[in-house]
Amino acid sequence: MTLEVKVAFLPPLFMFVLSLGSESHTLSERFRSPAIRVVSNETTKKAPDVAAEVGRYEDVAKRIIELAVFGAAQNRSYRRLADFTDTIGNRVSGSQNLEMAIKYMYNAMKQDGLDVHLEPVKIPHWVRGKESAEMIKPRTKSLAMLGLGSSVGTPPEGVEAEVLVVQSFEELKRRASEATGRIVVFNQPFTNYPETVAYRGFGASEAAKVGAVATLIRSVTPFSINSPHTGWQIYEEGVKRIPTACITVEDAELMWRLAQNKQKIVVRLIMGAQTLPDADSFNTVAEIRGWQHPEQVVLLSGHLDSWDVGQGAMDDGGGAMISWEALSLIKDLGLRPRRTLRAVLWTGEEQGGVGGQQYFNLHKENISNFDLVMESDLGTFTPMGLQFLGSDAARKVMEEVIKLLAPINVTKLETDAEGTDIFLWMQAGVPGASLHVADSRYFWFHHSEGDTMTVQDPHDMDLCSALWAVVAYVVADLEDMLPRRP
């Protein structure tokens, strides 16, 4: 990655994103040398034994799929999500809406007959306030914008300055002498999320190092209809903090063309953003206790918080709802696995996975009892497969488990699971899984006003719920935990 930063202070979100963008230090490699050594006390079974044991769950898997996709639970996860998002709206960290959302889900899952509790955490509380951006030279034009999370505000009268447009960090360094006193506009092309999000994450500090007074970042999206996309950003220690916001692809490209034509560009930016003291919040936890090994856990999850735009239906209301739905399906069928099934609806994920990090710190002393950690946070579109990170022996087990999804044509087991909130567990050697969906449209709506229920499809959510429930239940009910590295 081209950005030169110290990563010691980065939260799990940015450590996770950096891991995705690094070819030389992949999470798979770190899994083979985990930061916290986890010793397996399980005996690895031979392949025929594994296939036979998992194969015995074929009828159970069909029952789960039938209930979720064609039976009484058809469209239920969609209806739950619609009621939740229409009632609560978006749910940014520290907001009253997020606390309403936690209470809503706590009560809903209690009424569903699950064992529910809340685990307190502290989360960031940033508010954007009133904000606007306007190009005033070479012509007047309002710029659609969204302040970036954790940004400082401007003075009440705003910041008015000439613009320097660059397309990369390298170009900024080459033109450092031109940046003093200017608003730097980053017009970086979208390549992939891990690479491109670095500009949103670190652009303000990189520009401040060369004397800029503010930054406007081209939204991290491959498609735009003049839609700004917000997100979290991090100030580097020891570097002046300057206001930073995202603008649309269209406006970033407009200013790039004007700059190429040697036209002077002046922008006025007004941001009322401020960071308040950390707020009290909760991770919301629902369980079906295991009948034989209740202390051992298969964890499935999504995050309950969102940004303060749209409804947070896709990111990540859908992931939270299918995690609840998976437990509902299992409960409705009267099933109870050997191990505990635990759905965790994370708080503060968008601010760097702070709820997930505090959960890890609280429970890592019992890490040997965590069998599998699962997270859905890339949408609940049509499921394509399951991403998995674990030992070779565990992979052989999961290859058999995923075959049980043949009735819905989702039998592909992929590599390198993803998830900000489960990253630390996987880094420590716990097997991890994430849902792979047809996500080509995900970043069209990501962190924007477009993230609403209109993006969601009831049938897709049924399929995702079925996959989530089958995998979680079968792994939790196998005779042995998934084998780990010796």
Steps between C-alpha positions, in 0.01 A plus 500: 500500500634840405396686812780514755345494845573353838243228556552436870219738596247383241174337614397155370309646206809656342728212600249273326483717187878524486518121521271469199721733299829328583623215284799425721321488836165331447272394782547140384870530579429656837255219567786254460693703760230643724567784741337297778586134489195277516564135568253247367398209717297343221587191304498551125269251334568330171318637196250209467405542866446873457290451188288237671443707814410817313290307252269396781382861518360498149140468614539765769653740246209441264254576779676827581507599133135404450389708797711804406440508125158342443336455840351707779820705538504607134577876472518527880853640519406762239186599691698523821760720334237725344320549830829565679643751253168674434446539876851597608670642190877539487705425810833677526732434795406698809159601373161462665390303195766237564392461860137470383612235253673297772190512721283407202711194415535394862122499543432340160739211556370451856147476363632247249587270789876537489737546793603866460735726692693823448874548547605862570767671291624855444472637147601821320245781478560719197230731361518669160294810571401735219726479198528624145750542220487739210726566206511877456760523220517464203120484538253451779394143567367323808702186577321199646712390796510302823747566779719201584472337840734642770569813292546828679275786401580827331471843659138624493569706190653198330823452308534671162807416296637421159491133405782264409370188321713183509433141403734318738716533809805491272373802306433684826861446604630618165289815522546560873621855444162587344292367790568762768183685592288306253211257513631174355251307288585133455363373168633147539345240265313207655708184456383286789382583850816416699716716275262788445375535859852604605424846360191533716680356800828692486457779245450777756823432686703456182372834370556672834866395492550721193307797636144446372214662692234238414441198277215387277516132412338345194245251635618141517260348249515361145164654407336829582186699431643807673496312829759571773613202710618558855716283729752505781838667471804507728728787590865409530656576837703818506347639179272804493134405476323663207134471389429223252191397304404284206361642178342328203688329218343752261623806689849359557533432128359844417764673709768275351401608149492866600844468654633330187377804306701728736189657651518636852260311729384642833279310745329605822457215750287528816490212750349499848651163586611424854609206708321458833608279792471126438147368543368198686366226274457124479574197289169312477535125555241226440560130559374148466692317770672179403374180661836327540770767488330831584837661567606444138374758253420543132467874456305657214472874464427828323525857626206703621645849460511681167592840364269797544374491141254264332345227713796270554293219348782350295787602728438320717138456593480198272796328666353561845157368394622176342703431816182533706302311237744207508430450869125538441501230233687258723273575796184469289605151389558393860870448440764540770865445410775357718667840525360845563390705202567865574382787281684824574370827358803725524497868591753760381621299200507798266738685730768234468344188650512633856212283622661191352837588648357542850311173464825326407681651798221386731477142372847413367590312819248240380634497145551123497121461531422703189437243228418729205444876462277622214420849374274634225591858406511521122130497434233229487467475125486164316739266686788366292694301758667503838840652562701304755828540683634209701733204509512251215321246716227750587464588132430135419217504754357822361518369145259227608277742692456733204388208284185493711395824327462320165120551501561876459808459277746654742777244543817700444748530787735790441811632677577790731194585707425870556363698790615797705340365817640147472842603370673474839356152559622377163838663551521304825436170322124448544339369180296772330232519233328777308214511256595553135214652304456648153632829629588686178250773598601521867725804468241680289296552818765461773496779764262713294139616498438213258536232769129438551254211493466551124839329464378185676330196345285267717596179319871579516469557873322164538787326321759677712311409818483136395872485430585675827276268702614174340871577538466626856283213619698218342837627622356552848360147508795300365659260745830693502593865471665608176865396513761772533871510435692274738 
